[in-house]
Coordinates of C-alpha atoms and ligand atoms in Angstrom, one line a residue:
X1 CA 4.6 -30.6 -4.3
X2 CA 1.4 -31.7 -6.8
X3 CA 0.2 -29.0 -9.1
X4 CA -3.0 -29.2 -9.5
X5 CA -4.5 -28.9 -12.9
X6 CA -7.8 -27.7 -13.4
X7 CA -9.4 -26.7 -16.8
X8 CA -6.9 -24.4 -18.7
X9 CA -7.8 -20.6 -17.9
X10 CA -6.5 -20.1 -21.4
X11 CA -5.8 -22.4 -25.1
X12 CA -2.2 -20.2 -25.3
X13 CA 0.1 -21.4 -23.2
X14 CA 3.8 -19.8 -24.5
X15 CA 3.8 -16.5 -24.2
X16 CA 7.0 -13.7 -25.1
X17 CA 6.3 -12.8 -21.9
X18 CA 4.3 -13.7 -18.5
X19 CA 3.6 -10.5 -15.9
X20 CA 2.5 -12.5 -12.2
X21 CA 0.5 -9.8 -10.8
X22 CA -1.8 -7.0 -11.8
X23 CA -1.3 -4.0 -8.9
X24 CA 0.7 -1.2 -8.7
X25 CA 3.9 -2.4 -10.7
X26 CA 2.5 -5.3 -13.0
X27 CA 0.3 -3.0 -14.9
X28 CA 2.2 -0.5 -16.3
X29 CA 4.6 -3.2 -16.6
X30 CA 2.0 -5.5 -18.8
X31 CA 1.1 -1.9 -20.5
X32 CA 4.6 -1.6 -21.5
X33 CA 5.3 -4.2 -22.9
X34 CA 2.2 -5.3 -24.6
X35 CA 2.7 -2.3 -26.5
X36 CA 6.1 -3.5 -28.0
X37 CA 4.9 -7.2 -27.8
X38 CA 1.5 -7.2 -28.3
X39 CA -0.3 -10.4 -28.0
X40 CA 2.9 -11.9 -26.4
X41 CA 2.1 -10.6 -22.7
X42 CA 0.0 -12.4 -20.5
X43 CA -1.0 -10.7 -16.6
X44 CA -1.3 -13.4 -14.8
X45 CA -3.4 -12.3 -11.2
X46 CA -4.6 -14.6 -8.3
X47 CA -7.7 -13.0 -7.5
X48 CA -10.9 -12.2 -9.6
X49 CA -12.1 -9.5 -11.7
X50 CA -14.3 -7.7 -10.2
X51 CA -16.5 -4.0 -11.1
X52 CA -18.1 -1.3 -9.8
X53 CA -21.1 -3.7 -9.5
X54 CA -19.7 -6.1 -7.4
X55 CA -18.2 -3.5 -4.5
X56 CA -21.2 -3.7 -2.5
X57 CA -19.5 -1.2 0.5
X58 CA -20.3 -3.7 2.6
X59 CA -17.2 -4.4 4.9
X60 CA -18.4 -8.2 6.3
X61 CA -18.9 -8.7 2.1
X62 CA -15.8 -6.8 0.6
X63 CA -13.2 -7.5 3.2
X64 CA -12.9 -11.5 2.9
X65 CA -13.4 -10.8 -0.6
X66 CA -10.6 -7.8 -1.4
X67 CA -8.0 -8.4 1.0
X68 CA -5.4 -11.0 1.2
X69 CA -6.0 -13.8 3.3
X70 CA -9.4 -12.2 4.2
X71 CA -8.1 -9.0 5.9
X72 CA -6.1 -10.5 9.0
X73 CA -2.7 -10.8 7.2
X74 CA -0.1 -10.1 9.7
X75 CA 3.2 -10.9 11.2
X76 CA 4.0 -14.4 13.1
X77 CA 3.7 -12.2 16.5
X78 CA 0.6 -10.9 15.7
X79 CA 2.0 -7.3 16.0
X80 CA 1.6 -5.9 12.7
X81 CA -1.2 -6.3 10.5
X82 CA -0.4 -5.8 6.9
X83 CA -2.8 -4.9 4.2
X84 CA -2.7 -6.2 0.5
X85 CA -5.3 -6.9 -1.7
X86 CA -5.8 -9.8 -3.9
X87 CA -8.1 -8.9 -6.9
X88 CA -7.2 -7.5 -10.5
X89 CA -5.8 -4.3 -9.6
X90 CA -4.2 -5.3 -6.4
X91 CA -3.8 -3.3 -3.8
X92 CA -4.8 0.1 -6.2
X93 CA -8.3 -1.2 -5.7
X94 CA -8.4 -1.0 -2.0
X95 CA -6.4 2.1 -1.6
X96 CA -6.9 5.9 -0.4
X97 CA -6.1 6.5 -3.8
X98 CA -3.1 9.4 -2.7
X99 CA -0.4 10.4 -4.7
X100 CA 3.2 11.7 -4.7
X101 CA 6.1 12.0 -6.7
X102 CA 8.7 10.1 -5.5
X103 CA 11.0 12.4 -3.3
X104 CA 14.5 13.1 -4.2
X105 CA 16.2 11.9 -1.7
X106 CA 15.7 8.5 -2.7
X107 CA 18.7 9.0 -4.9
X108 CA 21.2 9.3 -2.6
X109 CA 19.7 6.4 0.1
X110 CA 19.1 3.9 -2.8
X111 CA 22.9 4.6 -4.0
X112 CA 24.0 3.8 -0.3
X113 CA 22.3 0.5 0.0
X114 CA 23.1 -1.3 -3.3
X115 CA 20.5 -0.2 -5.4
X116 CA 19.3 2.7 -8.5
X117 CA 17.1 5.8 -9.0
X118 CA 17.2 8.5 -10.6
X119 CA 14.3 10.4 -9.5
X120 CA 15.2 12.9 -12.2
X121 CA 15.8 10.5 -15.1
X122 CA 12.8 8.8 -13.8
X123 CA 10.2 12.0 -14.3
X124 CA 8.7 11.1 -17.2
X125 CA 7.7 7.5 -15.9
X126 CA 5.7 9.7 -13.2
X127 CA 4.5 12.1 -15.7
X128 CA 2.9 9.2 -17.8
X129 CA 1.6 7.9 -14.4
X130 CA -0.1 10.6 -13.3
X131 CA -1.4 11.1 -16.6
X132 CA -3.1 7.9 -17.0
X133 CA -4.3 7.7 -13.3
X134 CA -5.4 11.5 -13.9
X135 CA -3.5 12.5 -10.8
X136 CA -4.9 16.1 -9.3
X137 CA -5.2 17.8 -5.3
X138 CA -8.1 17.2 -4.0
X139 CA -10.1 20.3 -3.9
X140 CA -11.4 22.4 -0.7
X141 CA -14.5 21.8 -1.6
X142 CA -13.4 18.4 -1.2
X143 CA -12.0 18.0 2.3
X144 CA -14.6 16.6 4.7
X145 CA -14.9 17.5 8.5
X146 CA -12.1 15.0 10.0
X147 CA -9.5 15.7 7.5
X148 CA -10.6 19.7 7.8
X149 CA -10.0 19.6 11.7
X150 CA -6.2 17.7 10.8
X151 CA -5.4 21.0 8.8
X152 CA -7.1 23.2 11.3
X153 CA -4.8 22.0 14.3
X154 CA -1.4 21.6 11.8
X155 CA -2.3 25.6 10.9
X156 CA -2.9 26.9 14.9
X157 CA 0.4 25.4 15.3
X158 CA 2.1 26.6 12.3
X159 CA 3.1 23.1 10.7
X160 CA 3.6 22.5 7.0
X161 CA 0.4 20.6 5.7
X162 CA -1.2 20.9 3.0
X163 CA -4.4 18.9 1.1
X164 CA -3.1 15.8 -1.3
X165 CA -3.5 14.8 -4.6
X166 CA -5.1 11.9 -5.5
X167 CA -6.4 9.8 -8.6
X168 CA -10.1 9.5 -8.2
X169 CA -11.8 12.2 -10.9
X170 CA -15.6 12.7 -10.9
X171 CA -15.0 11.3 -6.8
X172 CA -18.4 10.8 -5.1
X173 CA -17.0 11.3 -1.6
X174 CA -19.0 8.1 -0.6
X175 CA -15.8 7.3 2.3
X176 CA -15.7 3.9 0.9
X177 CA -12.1 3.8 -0.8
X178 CA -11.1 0.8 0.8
X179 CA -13.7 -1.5 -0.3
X180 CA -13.3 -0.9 -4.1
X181 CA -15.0 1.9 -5.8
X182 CA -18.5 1.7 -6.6
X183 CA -18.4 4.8 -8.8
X184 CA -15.7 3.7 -11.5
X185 CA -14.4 6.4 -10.6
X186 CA -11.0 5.7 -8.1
X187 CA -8.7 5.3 -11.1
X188 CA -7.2 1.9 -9.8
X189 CA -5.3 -0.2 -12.2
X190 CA -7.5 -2.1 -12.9
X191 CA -9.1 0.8 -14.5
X192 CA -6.3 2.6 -15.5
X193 CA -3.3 0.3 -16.6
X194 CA -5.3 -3.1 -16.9
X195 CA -7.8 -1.7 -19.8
X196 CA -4.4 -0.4 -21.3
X197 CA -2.6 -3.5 -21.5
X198 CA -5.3 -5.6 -22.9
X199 CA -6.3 -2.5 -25.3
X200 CA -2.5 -3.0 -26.4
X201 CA -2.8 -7.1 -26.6
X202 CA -2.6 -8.3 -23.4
X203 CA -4.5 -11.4 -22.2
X204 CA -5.6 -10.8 -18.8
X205 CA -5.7 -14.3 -16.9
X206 CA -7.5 -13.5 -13.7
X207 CA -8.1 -16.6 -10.6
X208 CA -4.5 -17.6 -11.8
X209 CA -2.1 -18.2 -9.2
X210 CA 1.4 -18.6 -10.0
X211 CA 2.8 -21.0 -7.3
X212 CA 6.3 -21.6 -8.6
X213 CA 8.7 -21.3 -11.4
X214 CA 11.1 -23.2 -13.2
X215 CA 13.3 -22.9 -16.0
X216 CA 13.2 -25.6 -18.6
X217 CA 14.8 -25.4 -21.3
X218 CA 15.8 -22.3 -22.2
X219 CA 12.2 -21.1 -21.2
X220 CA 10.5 -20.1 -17.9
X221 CA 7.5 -22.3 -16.6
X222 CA 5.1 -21.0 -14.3
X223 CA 3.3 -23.4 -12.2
X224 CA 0.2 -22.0 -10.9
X225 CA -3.5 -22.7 -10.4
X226 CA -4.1 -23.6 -13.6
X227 CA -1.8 -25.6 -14.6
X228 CA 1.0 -24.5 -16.4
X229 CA 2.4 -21.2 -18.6
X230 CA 5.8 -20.5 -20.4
X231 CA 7.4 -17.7 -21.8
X232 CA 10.6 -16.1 -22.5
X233 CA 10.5 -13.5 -19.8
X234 CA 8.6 -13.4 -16.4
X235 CA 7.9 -10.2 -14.5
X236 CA 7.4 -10.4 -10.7
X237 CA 4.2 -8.2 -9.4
X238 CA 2.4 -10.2 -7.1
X239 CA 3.4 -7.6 -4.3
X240 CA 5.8 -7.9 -1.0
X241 CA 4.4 -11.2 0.2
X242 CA 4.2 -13.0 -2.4
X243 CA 6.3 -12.2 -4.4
X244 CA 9.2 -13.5 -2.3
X245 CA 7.6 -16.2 -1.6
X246 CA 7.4 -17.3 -4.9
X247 CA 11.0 -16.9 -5.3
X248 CA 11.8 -18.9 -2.6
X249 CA 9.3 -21.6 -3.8
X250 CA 11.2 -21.7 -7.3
X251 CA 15.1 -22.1 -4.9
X252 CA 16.0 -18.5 -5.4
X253 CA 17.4 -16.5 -2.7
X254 CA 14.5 -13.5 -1.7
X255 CA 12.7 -12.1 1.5
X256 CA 15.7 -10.2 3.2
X257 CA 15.0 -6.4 3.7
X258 CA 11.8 -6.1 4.2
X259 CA 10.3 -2.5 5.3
X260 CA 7.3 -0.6 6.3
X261 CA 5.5 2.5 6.9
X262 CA 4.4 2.0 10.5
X263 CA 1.2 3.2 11.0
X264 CA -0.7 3.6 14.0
X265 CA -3.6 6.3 14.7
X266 CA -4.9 8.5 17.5
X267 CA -8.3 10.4 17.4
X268 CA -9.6 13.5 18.2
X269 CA -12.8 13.5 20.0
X270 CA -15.3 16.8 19.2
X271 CA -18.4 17.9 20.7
X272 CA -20.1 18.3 17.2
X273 CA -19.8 15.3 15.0
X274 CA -17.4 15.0 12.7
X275 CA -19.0 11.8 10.5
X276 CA -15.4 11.6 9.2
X277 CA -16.6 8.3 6.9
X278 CA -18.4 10.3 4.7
X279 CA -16.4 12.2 2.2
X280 CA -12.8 11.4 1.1
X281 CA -11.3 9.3 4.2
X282 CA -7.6 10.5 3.6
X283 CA -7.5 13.7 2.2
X284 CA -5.0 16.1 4.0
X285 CA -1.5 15.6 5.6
X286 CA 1.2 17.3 8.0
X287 CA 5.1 17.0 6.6
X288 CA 6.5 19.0 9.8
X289 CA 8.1 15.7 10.7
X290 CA 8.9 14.1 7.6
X291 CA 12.2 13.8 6.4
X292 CA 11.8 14.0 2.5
X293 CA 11.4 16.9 0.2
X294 CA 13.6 18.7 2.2
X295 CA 11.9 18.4 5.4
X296 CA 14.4 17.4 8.4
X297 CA 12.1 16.1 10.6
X298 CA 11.9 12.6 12.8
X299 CA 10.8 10.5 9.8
X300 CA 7.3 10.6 9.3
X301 CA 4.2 12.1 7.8
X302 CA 0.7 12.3 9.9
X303 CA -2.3 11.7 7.3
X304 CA -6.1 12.3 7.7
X305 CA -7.5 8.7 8.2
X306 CA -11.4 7.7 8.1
X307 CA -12.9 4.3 8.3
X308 CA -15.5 2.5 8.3
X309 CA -17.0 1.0 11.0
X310 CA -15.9 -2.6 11.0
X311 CA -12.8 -1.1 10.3
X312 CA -12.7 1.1 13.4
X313 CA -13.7 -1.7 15.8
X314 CA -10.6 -3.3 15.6
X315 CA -8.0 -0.2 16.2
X316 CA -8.8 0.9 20.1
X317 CA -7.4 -2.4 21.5
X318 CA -8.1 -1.0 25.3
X319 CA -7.3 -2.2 28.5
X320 CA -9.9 -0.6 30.8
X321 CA -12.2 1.0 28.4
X322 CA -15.4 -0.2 27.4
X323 CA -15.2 -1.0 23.6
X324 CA -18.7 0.3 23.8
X325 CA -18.0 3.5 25.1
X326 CA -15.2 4.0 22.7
X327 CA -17.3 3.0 19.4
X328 CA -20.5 5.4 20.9
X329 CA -17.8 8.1 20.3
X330 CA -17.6 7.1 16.5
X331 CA -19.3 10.0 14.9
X332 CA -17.6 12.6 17.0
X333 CA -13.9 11.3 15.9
X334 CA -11.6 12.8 13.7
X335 CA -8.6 10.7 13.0
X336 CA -4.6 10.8 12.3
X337 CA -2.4 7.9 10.7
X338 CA 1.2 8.2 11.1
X339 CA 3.7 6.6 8.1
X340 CA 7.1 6.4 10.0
X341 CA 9.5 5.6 7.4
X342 CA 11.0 2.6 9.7
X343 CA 13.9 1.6 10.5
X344 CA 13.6 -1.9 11.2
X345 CA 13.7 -4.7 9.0
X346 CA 11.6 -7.7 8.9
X347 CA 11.8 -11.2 6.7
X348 CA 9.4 -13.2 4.3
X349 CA 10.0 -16.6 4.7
X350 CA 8.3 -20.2 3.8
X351 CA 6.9 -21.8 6.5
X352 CA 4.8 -25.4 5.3
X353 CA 4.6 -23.5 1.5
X354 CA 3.6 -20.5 3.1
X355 CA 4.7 -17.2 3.5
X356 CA 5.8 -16.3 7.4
X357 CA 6.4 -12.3 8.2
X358 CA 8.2 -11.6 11.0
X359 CA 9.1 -7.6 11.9
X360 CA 10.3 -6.7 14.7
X361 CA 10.3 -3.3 15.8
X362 CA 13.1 -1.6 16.1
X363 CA 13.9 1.2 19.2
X364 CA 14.1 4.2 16.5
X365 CA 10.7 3.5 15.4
X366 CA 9.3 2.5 18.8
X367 CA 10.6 6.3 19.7
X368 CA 9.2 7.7 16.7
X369 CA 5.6 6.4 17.2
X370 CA 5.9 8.1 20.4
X371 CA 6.6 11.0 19.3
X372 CA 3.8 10.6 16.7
X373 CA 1.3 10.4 19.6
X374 CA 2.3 13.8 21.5
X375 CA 2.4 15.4 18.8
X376 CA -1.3 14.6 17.1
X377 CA -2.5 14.5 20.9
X378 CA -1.1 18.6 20.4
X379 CA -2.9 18.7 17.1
X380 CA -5.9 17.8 17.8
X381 CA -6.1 19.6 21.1
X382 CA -5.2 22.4 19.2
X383 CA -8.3 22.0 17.1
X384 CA -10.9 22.1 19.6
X385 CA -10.7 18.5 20.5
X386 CA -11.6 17.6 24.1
X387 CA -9.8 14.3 24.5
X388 CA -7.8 12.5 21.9
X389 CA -8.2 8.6 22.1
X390 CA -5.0 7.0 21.3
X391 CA -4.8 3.8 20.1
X392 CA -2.3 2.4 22.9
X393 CA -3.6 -0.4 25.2
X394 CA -2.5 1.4 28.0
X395 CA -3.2 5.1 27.4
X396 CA -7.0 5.4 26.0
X397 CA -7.9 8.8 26.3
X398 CA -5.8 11.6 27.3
X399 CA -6.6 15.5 27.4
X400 CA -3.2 16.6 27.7
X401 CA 0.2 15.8 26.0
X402 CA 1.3 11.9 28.6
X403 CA 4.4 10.3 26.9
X404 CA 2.9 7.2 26.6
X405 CA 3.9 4.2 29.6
X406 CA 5.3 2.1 27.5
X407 CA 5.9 1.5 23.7
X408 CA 6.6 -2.5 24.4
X409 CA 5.5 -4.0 20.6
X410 CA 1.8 -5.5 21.4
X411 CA 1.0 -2.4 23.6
X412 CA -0.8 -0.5 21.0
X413 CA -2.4 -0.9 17.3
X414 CA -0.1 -0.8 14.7
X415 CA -0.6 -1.7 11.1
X416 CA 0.7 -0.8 7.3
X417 CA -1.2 -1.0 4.4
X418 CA 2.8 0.4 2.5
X419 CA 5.3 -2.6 2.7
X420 CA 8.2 -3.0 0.5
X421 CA 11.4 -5.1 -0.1
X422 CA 11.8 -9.2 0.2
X423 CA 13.3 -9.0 -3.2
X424 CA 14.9 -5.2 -3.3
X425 CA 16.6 -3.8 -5.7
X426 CA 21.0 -4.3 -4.7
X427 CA 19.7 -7.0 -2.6
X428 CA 18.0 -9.9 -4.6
X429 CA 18.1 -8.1 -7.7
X430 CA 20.7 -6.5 -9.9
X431 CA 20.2 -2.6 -9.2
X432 CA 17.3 -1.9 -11.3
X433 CA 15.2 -5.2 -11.4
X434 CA 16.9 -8.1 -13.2
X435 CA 17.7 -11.3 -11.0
X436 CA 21.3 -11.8 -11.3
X437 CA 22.1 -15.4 -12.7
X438 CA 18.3 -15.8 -13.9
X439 CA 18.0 -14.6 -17.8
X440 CA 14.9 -13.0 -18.5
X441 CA 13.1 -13.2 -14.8
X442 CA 12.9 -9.4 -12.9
X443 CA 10.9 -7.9 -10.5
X444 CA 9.0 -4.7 -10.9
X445 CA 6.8 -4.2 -7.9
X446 CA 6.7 -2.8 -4.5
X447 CA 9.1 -5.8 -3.4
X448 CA 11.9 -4.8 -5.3
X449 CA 11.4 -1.1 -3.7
X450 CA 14.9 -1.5 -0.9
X451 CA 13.4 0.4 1.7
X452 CA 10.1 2.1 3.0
X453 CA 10.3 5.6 1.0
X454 CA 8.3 7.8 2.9
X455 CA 5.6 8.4 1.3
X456 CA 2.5 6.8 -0.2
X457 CA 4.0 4.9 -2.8
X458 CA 1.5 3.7 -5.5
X459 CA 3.1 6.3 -8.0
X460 CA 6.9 5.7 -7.6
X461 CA 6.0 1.8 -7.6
X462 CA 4.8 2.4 -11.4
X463 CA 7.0 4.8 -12.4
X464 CA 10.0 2.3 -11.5
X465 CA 7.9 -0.3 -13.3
X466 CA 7.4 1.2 -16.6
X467 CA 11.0 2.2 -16.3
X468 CA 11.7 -1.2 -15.6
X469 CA 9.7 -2.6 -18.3
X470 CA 11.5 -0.2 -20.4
X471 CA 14.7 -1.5 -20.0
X472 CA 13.6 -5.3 -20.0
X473 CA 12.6 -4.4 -23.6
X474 CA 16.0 -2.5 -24.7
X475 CA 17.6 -5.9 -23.1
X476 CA 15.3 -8.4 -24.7
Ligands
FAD501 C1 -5.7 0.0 2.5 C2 -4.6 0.6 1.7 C3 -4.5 1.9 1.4 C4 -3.5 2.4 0.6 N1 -3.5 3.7 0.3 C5 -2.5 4.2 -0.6 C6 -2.6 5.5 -1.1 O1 -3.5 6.3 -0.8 N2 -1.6 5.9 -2.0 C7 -0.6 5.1 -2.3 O2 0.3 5.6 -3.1 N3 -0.5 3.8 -1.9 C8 -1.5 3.3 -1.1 N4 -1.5 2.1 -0.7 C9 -0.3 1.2 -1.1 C10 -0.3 0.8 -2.6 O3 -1.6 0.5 -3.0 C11 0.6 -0.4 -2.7 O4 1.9 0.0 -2.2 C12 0.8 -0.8 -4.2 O5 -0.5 -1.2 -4.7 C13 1.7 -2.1 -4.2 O6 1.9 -2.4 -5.5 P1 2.4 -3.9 -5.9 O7 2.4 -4.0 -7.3 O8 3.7 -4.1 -5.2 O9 1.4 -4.9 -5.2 P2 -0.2 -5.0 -5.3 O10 -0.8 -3.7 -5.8 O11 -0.7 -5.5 -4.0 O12 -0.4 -6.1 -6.5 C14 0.0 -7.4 -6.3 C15 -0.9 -8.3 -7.1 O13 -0.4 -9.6 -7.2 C16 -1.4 -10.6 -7.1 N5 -0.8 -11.8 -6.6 C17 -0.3 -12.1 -5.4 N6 0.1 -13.3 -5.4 C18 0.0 -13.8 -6.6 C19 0.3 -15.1 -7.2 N7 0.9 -16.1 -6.5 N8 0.0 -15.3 -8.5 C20 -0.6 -14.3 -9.2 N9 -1.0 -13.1 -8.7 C21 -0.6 -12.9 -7.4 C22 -2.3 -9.9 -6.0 O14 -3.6 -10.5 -6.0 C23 -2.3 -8.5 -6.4 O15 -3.3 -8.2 -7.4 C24 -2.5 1.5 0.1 C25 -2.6 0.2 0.3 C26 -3.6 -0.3 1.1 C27 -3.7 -1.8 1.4

């Protein structure tokens, strides 16, 4: 391969040490350890730097402009869409801005494949997370119509749910998370951490994009966009996709293990309107079937979803059905997201210098998003709903609990906006971030994450990268 070499995005070149990616793990981590190193840290992001100005909350503008490769990243098959963004702040900037602790049983399922945490040990990492994103539950007074009407049918039926917590203070409610916030007021890393890290020293290098590394001597290289950066240590953050795939460009061994949340949705359709995109579009959820915090349930949680229109357009994929008649409905629709914690595995791999996702579903989770569709059919029936349109090719509406024909993968919309793994901890690192045989180089993002965790996981990603960071400075 070439590298190109356009003007230098900075005069310093050597750095102590070089953070690739500025989301959900390579902030705190560049916050870290700018604070022990200082001026030595560089955060090295592919995408631009953008403000509250430049979110317009116009999805045609936003989407091709936020999202990696324009919004339609997905696997090979075309089955599963995945959602990352690519701007400083990664994915934080795009996201519903919920938050959880990391639930305890991640102790005991880490320890079984290969891998570390210690969700106690790791409580002050959260605590110092939540601080700096000011984490708190979204208020009633908060809950809009749609997520309101989730509640409403989880209570009539006498299933734990209860309103999140998220890290948006002094919220608007405009409904447009997903499109960056316009407010300044989502507390997305690049709000949050970012401003930390350069406060503390950091040199933020945005439209960098690291394409490679190698070691020479003694010393990494990165070989990106604009031409070339060295350091001492590098820090991998440039999220599940691409961080493997940089790996595997640089002839190290990554992309096994990755997992999902699988998310697909099904509406509840109500005589009044429910205008669910105004207000906060994810706001409540339903644990009755989760399997985490104690809860024994199938394996997943069922989360108030709004989106915008463009956004809508593309769920109902249905055979039969007008798309017409289905988007005339839009106002009247309250909607559910389910995050099964999956069970299948899927691979990042380099196909012509680029990443290739394959995931193919496994039978537990096929089962499970079965399940998922009687039972928020049940919800929202038990909410007042008339019909509930599901977002299964061959299914559409229903106004009773149907066991859905078929659960063949391409049969219905399913998406996830929560990957992990390709480089997980116990798999292609040691078991808390360092790459075996590779002095100085770790990853701290949601890649090294060794399995989907059940829950959203912007906060534990953090956590386990401050920790990280933590460590790569006691090692250093
Ligand atoms: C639509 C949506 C809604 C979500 N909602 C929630 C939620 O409500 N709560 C929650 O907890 N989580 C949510 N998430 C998930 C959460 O935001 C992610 O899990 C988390 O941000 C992942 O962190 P990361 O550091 O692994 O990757 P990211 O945050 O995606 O950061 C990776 C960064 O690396 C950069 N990068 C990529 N390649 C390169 C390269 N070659 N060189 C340099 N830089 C590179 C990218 O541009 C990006 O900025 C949501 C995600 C999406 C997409």
């Amino acid at each position: 391969m070439t590298t190109p070499v356009p003007p230098p995005a900075s005069p310093q070149r050597r750095f102590k040490a070089l953070v690739i990616g500025s989301g959900a793990g390579g902030a705190p981590a560049a916050t870290a350890l700018a604070e022990a190193w200082g001026e030595g840290v560089a955060l090295l992001e592919a995408g631009p730097h953008l403000h509250a100005r430049d979110f317009t909350q116009v999805e045609r503008e936003m989407v091709p402009r936020l999202y990696a490769q324009g919004g339609v990243q997905g696997t090979e098959d075309g089955v599963l869409s995945l959602l990352q963004a690519r701007t400083v702040g990664g994915s934080t900037v795009i996201n519903d801005a919920l938050c959880f602790r990391p639930p305890p049983e991640l102790d005991a399922r880490w320890k079984a494949l290969g891998a570390h945490i210690d969700t106690a040990a790791l409580a002050p990492f959260v605590d110092r997370v939540e601080e700096v994103l000011q984490v708190r539950e979204i208020r009633r007074d908060q809950i809009n119509r749609a997520n309101y009407l989730v509640g409403l049918g989880a209570a009539r039926l006498g299933w734990h749910g209860e309103r999140l917590r998220h890290n948006s203070v002094g919220c608007v409610q405009c409904g447009f998370r997903h499109l960056g916030c316009a407010y300044d007021a989502k507390q997305s890393m690049n709000l949050s951490f970012v401003p930390r890290a350069q406060a503390a020293g950091a040199q933020l290098l945005p439209e960098v994009e690291v394409h490679h590394l190698e070691r020479r001597g003694g010393a990494w290289v990165a070989l990106t966009s604009q031409g070339a950066f060295a350091a001492e240590h590098v820090v991998l953050c440039a999220g599940v996709v691409q961080t493997p795939t940089i790996l595997l460009r640089s002839g190290i061994a990554a992309g096994d293990g990755v997992q999902v949340h699988v998310q697909t949705v099904a509406w509840g359709d109500f005589d009044d309107p429910v205008d669910g995109f105004n207000g906060i579009p994810m706001a409540y959820g339903v644990l009755e079937f989760a399997d985490i915090y104690g809860h024994t349930g199938p394996g997943y949680l069922i989360e108030g979803v709004a989106v915008q229109p463009l956004g809508f357009s593309v769920q109902p994929q249905l055979e039969g059905l007008g798309h017409d008649e289905v988007l005339g409905r839009y106002r009247h629709l309250s909607g559910a997201v389910s995050l099964v914690r999956s069970a299948s595995r899927g691979r990042i791999t380099l196909k012509d210098d680029r990443p290739a996702i394959t995931y193919p579903l496994v039978e537990a989770d096929l089962q499970r998003l079965a399940h998922f569709y009687d039972r928020a059919t049940e919800l929202y029936l038990a909410a007042g709903a008339s019909r509930v349109l599901l977002a299964h090719r061959h299914v559409g509406w229903v106004d009773r609990v149907t066991p859905v024909p078929t659960m063949d993968p391409g049969t219905f919309y399913v998406y996830t906006a929560h990957p992990f793994g390709g480089a997980g901890r116990g798999l292609v690192t040691d078991e808390v971030g360092r790459v075996p045989g590779q002095p100085g180089l770790w990853v701290l993002d949601g890649s090294a994450v060794p399995e989907a965790i059940g829950v959203n996981p912007q906060v534990t990603i953090a956590a386990l990268a401050l920790e990280g960071a933590a460590r790569l400075i006691a090692d250093a």
